[in-house]
CSV table of C-alpha atoms in Angstrom, one decimal:
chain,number,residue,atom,x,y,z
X,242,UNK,CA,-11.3,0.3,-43.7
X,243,UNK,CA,-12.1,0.2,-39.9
X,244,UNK,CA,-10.0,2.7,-37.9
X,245,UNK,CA,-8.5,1.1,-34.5
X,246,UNK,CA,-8.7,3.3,-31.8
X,247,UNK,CA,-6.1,3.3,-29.2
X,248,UNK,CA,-5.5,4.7,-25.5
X,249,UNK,CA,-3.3,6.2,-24.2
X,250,UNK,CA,-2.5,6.4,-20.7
X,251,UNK,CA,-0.7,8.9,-19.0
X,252,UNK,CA,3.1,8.9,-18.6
X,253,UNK,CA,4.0,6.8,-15.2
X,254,UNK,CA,1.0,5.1,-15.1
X,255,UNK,CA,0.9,1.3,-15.2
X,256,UNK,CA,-0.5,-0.3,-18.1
X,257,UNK,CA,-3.2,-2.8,-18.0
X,258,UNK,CA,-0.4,-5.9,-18.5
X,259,UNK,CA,1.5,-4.2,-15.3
X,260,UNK,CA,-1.8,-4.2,-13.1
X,261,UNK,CA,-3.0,-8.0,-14.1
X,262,UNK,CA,0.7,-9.3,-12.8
X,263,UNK,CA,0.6,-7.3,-10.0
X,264,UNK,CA,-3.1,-8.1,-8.7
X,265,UNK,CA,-1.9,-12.1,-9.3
X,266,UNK,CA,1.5,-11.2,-7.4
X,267,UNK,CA,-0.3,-9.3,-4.3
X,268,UNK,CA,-3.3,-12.5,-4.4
X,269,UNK,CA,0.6,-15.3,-4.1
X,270,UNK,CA,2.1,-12.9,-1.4
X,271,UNK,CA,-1.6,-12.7,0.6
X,272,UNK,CA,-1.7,-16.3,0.6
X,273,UNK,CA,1.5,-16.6,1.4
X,274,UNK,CA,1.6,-14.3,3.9
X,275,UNK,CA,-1.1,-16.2,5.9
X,276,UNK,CA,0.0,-19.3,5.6
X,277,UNK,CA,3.9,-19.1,6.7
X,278,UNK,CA,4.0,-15.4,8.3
X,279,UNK,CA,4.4,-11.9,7.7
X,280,UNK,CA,8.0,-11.4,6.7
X,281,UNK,CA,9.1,-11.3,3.1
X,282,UNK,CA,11.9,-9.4,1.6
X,283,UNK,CA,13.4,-8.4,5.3
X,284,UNK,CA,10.4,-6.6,5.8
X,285,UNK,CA,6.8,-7.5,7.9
X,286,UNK,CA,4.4,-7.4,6.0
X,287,UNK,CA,0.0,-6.9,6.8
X,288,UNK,CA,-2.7,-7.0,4.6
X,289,UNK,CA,-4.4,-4.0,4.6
X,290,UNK,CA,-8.0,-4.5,3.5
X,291,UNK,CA,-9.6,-1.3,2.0
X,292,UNK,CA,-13.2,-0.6,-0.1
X,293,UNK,CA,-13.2,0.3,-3.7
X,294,UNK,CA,-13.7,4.0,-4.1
X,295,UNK,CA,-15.7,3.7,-7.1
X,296,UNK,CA,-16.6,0.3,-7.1
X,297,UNK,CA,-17.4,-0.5,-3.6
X,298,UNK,CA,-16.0,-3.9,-3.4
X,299,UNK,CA,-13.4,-5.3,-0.8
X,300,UNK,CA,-10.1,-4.8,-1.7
X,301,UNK,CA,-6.8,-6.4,-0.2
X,302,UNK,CA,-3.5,-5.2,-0.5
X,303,UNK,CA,-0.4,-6.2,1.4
X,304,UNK,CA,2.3,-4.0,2.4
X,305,UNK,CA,5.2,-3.4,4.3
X,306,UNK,CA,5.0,-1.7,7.6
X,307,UNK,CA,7.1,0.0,9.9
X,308,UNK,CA,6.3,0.2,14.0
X,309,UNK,CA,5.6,3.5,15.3
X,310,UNK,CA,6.4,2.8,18.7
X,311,UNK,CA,3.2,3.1,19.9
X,312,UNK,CA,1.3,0.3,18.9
X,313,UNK,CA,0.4,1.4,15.6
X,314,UNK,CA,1.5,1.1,12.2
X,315,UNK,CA,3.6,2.7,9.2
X,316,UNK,CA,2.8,1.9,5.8
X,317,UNK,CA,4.2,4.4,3.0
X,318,UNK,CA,2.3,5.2,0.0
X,319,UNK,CA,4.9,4.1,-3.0
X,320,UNK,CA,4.1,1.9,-5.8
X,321,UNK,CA,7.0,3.2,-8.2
X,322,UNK,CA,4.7,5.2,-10.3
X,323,UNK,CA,3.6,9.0,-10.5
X,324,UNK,CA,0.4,8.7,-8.9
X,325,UNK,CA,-0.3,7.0,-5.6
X,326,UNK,CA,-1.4,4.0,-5.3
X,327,UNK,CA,-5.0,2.9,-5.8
X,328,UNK,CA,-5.0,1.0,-2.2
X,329,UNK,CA,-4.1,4.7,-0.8
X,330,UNK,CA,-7.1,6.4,-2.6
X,331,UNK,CA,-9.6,4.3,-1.3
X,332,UNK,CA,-8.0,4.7,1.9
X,333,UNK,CA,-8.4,8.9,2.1
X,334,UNK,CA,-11.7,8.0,0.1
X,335,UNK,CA,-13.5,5.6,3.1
X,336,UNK,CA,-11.6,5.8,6.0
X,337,UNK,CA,-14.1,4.1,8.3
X,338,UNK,CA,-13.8,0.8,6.0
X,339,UNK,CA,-10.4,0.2,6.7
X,340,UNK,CA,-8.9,-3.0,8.7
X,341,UNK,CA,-5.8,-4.7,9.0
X,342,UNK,CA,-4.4,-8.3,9.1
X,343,UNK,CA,-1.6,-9.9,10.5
X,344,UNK,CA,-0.4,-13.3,10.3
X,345,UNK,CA,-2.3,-15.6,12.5
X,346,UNK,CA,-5.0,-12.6,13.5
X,347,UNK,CA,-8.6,-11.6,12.8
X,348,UNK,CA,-9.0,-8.5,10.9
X,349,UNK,CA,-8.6,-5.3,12.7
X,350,UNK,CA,-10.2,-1.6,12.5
X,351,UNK,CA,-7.8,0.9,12.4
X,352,UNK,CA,-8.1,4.7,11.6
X,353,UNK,CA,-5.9,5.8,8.9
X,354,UNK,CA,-4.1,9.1,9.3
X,355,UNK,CA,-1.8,10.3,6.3
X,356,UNK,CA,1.4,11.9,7.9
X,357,UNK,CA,1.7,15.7,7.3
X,358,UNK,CA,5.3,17.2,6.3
X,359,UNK,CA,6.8,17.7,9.3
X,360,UNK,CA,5.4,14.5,11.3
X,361,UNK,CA,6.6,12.3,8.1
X,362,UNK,CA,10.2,13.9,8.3
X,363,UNK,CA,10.2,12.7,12.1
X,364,UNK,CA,9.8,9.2,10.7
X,365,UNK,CA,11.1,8.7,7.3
X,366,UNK,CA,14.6,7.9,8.7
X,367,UNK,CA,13.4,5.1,10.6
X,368,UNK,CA,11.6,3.7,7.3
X,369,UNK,CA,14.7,4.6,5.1
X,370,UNK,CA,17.2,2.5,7.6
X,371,UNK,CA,14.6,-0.4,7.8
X,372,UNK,CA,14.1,-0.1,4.3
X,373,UNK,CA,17.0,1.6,2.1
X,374,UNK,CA,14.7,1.1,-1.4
X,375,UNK,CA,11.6,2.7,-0.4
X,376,UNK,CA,14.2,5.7,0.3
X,377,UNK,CA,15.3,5.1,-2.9
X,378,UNK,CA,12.3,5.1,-5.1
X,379,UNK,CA,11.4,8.5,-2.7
X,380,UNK,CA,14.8,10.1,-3.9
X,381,UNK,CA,14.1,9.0,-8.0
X,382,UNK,CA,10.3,10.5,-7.6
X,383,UNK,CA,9.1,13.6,-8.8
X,384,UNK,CA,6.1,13.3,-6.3
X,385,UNK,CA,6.3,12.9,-2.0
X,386,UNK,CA,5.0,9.2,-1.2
X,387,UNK,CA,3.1,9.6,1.9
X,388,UNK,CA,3.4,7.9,5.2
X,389,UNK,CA,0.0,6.5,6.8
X,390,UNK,CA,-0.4,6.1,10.2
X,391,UNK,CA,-2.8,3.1,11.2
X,392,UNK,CA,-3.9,3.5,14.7
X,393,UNK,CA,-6.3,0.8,16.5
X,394,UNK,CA,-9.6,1.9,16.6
Protein backbone atom coordinates (compact mmCIF):
# COMPACT_ATOMS: atom_id res chain seq x y z
CA UNK A 1 0.00 0.00 0.00
CA UNK A 2 1.60 3.43 -0.90
CA UNK A 3 2.01 5.66 2.20
CA UNK A 4 0.83 9.50 1.44
CA UNK A 5 3.07 11.84 2.88
CA UNK A 6 1.76 14.98 4.13
CA UNK A 7 3.16 18.64 5.30
CA UNK A 8 2.65 20.30 7.69
CA UNK A 9 3.11 23.93 7.97
CA UNK A 10 3.66 25.80 10.83
CA UNK A 11 0.88 27.23 12.96
CA UNK A 12 -0.18 30.91 11.53
CA UNK A 13 1.25 30.33 8.41
CA UNK A 14 -0.99 30.49 5.26
CA UNK A 15 -1.54 27.53 3.44
CA UNK A 16 -0.98 27.07 -0.14
CA UNK A 17 -5.07 27.63 -0.95
CA UNK A 18 -4.63 31.06 1.20
CA UNK A 19 -1.54 32.24 -0.90
CA UNK A 20 -3.09 31.35 -4.60
CA UNK A 21 -6.34 33.72 -3.65
CA UNK A 22 -4.28 36.12 -2.34
CA UNK A 23 -1.64 36.45 -5.23
CA UNK A 24 -5.03 36.57 -7.73
CA UNK A 25 -6.57 39.25 -5.24
CA UNK A 26 -3.26 41.55 -5.02
CA UNK A 27 -2.81 40.90 -9.35
CA UNK A 28 -7.35 42.49 -9.29
CA UNK A 29 -6.36 45.32 -6.80
CA UNK A 30 -2.88 46.19 -8.91
CA UNK A 31 -4.93 46.45 -11.91
CA UNK A 32 -7.27 48.12 -10.37
CA UNK A 33 -5.34 50.37 -8.70
CA UNK A 34 -3.89 51.69 -11.95
CA UNK A 35 -6.57 51.97 -13.84
CA UNK A 36 -9.14 54.14 -11.46
CA UNK A 37 -6.68 55.36 -8.61
CA UNK A 38 -5.13 54.57 -5.45
CA UNK A 39 -7.77 54.58 -2.88
CA UNK A 40 -9.58 51.40 -1.77
CA UNK A 41 -10.96 50.59 1.48
CA UNK A 42 -10.59 54.39 2.81
CA UNK A 43 -7.13 53.93 2.50
CA UNK A 44 -4.31 55.05 -0.47
CA UNK A 45 -2.92 52.59 -1.63
CA UNK A 46 0.94 52.03 -3.94
CA UNK A 47 2.41 49.20 -5.32
CA UNK A 48 5.40 48.48 -3.95
CA UNK A 49 7.61 46.50 -6.27
CA UNK A 50 10.32 44.38 -4.50
CA UNK A 51 12.81 41.26 -5.86
CA UNK A 52 12.44 37.79 -4.78
CA UNK A 53 14.77 36.90 -2.07
CA UNK A 54 15.38 33.48 -3.22
CA UNK A 55 14.08 33.59 -6.49
CA UNK A 56 15.22 36.79 -7.89
CA UNK A 57 12.20 37.63 -9.80
CA UNK A 58 10.09 41.01 -9.71
CA UNK A 59 7.57 40.95 -7.27
CA UNK A 60 4.59 43.48 -6.81
CA UNK A 61 2.61 44.00 -3.90
CA UNK A 62 0.16 46.73 -3.05
CA UNK A 63 -0.29 48.19 0.23
CA UNK A 64 -1.65 50.81 2.21
CA UNK A 65 0.38 53.80 3.18
CA UNK A 66 0.34 56.42 5.50
CA UNK A 67 2.21 60.11 4.84
CA UNK A 68 5.09 60.87 6.99
CA UNK A 69 4.93 64.39 6.57
CA UNK A 70 7.96 64.56 4.85
CA UNK A 71 7.50 63.36 1.59
CA UNK A 72 7.84 59.86 2.21
CA UNK A 73 5.94 56.99 2.90
CA UNK A 74 4.42 54.55 5.72
CA UNK A 75 3.67 51.11 4.97
CA UNK A 76 3.30 48.56 8.07
CA UNK A 77 4.40 45.14 7.87
CA UNK A 78 0.94 43.08 8.72
CA UNK A 79 -0.44 40.35 6.79
CA UNK A 80 -2.62 38.74 9.67
CA UNK A 81 -0.28 35.87 10.18
CA UNK A 82 2.69 35.06 12.63
CA UNK A 83 5.41 35.76 10.40
CA UNK A 84 5.90 38.87 8.32
CA UNK A 85 5.05 39.15 5.22
CA UNK A 86 7.06 37.73 2.29
CA UNK A 87 6.96 41.40 0.37
CA UNK A 88 8.82 42.66 3.83
CA UNK A 89 11.59 39.92 3.58
CA UNK A 90 12.65 40.70 0.33
CA UNK A 91 12.50 44.17 1.27
CA UNK A 92 15.30 43.87 4.41
CA UNK A 93 16.76 41.09 1.91
CA UNK A 94 17.52 43.71 -1.31
CA UNK A 95 17.02 47.01 -0.26
CA UNK A 96 18.59 48.67 -3.33
CA UNK A 97 15.79 46.83 -5.64
CA UNK A 98 13.02 48.48 -4.25
CA UNK A 99 10.54 51.11 -6.11
CA UNK A 100 7.28 52.35 -5.67
CA UNK A 101 4.13 53.24 -7.81
CA UNK A 102 1.48 55.46 -7.56
CA UNK A 103 -1.51 55.83 -9.60
CA UNK A 104 -0.75 57.69 -12.78
CA UNK A 105 3.29 57.64 -12.00
CA UNK A 106 6.40 55.87 -13.25
CA UNK A 107 8.08 53.62 -10.79
CA UNK A 108 10.11 55.23 -8.16
CA UNK A 109 13.38 54.23 -6.00
CA UNK A 110 13.05 54.60 -2.65
CA UNK A 111 15.22 53.39 0.34
CA UNK A 112 13.50 51.38 2.76
CA UNK A 113 14.12 51.96 6.40
CA UNK A 114 12.20 49.61 8.99
CA UNK A 115 11.10 51.83 12.05
CA UNK A 116 13.00 51.02 15.32
CA UNK A 117 10.78 50.93 18.74
CA UNK A 118 10.74 54.17 19.71
CA UNK A 119 10.49 56.03 16.13
CA UNK A 120 7.44 53.48 15.30
CA UNK A 121 5.72 54.49 18.73
CA UNK A 122 6.03 58.20 17.41
CA UNK A 123 3.91 57.07 14.40
CA UNK A 124 1.65 54.19 15.14
CA UNK A 125 -1.08 56.54 16.37
CA UNK A 126 -1.29 58.30 13.30
CA UNK A 127 -1.64 54.81 11.36
CA UNK A 128 -4.08 53.48 14.12
CA UNK A 129 -6.51 56.74 13.65
CA UNK A 130 -6.20 56.48 9.77
CA UNK A 131 -6.55 52.90 10.01
CA UNK A 132 -8.38 51.52 13.24
CA UNK A 133 -7.90 47.55 11.84
CA UNK A 134 -4.31 47.48 11.23
CA UNK A 135 -4.35 48.62 15.16
CA UNK A 136 -6.43 45.89 15.65
CA UNK A 137 -4.70 43.00 14.00
CA UNK A 138 -1.37 44.72 16.02
CA UNK A 139 -3.38 44.39 19.40
CA UNK A 140 -4.66 40.32 18.55
CA UNK A 141 -0.69 39.61 17.48
CA UNK A 142 1.70 37.82 19.43
CA UNK A 143 4.47 39.40 17.22
CA UNK A 144 5.27 43.62 16.51
CA UNK A 145 4.31 44.41 12.75
CA UNK A 146 6.89 46.77 11.67
CA UNK A 147 6.55 50.14 10.19
CA UNK A 148 8.76 50.89 6.95
CA UNK A 149 9.77 54.08 6.07
CA UNK A 150 10.09 54.61 2.19
CA UNK A 151 12.20 57.62 1.51
CA UNK A 152 12.93 58.92 -2.20
CA UNK A 153 16.16 58.01 -3.26
Amino acid sequence: MAQQTTSRRAPGTPGALSRWVQHKANARTIRRLRTRGGRQMGMDLLVLHTVGRRSGEPRQTPLAWFDDGDGAWLVVASGGCSRHPDWFANLVARPDDVRVELHGTERVPVTPHVLDDAARAVVWPRIAAAAPHIDKHQRRSARTHPVVRLARR
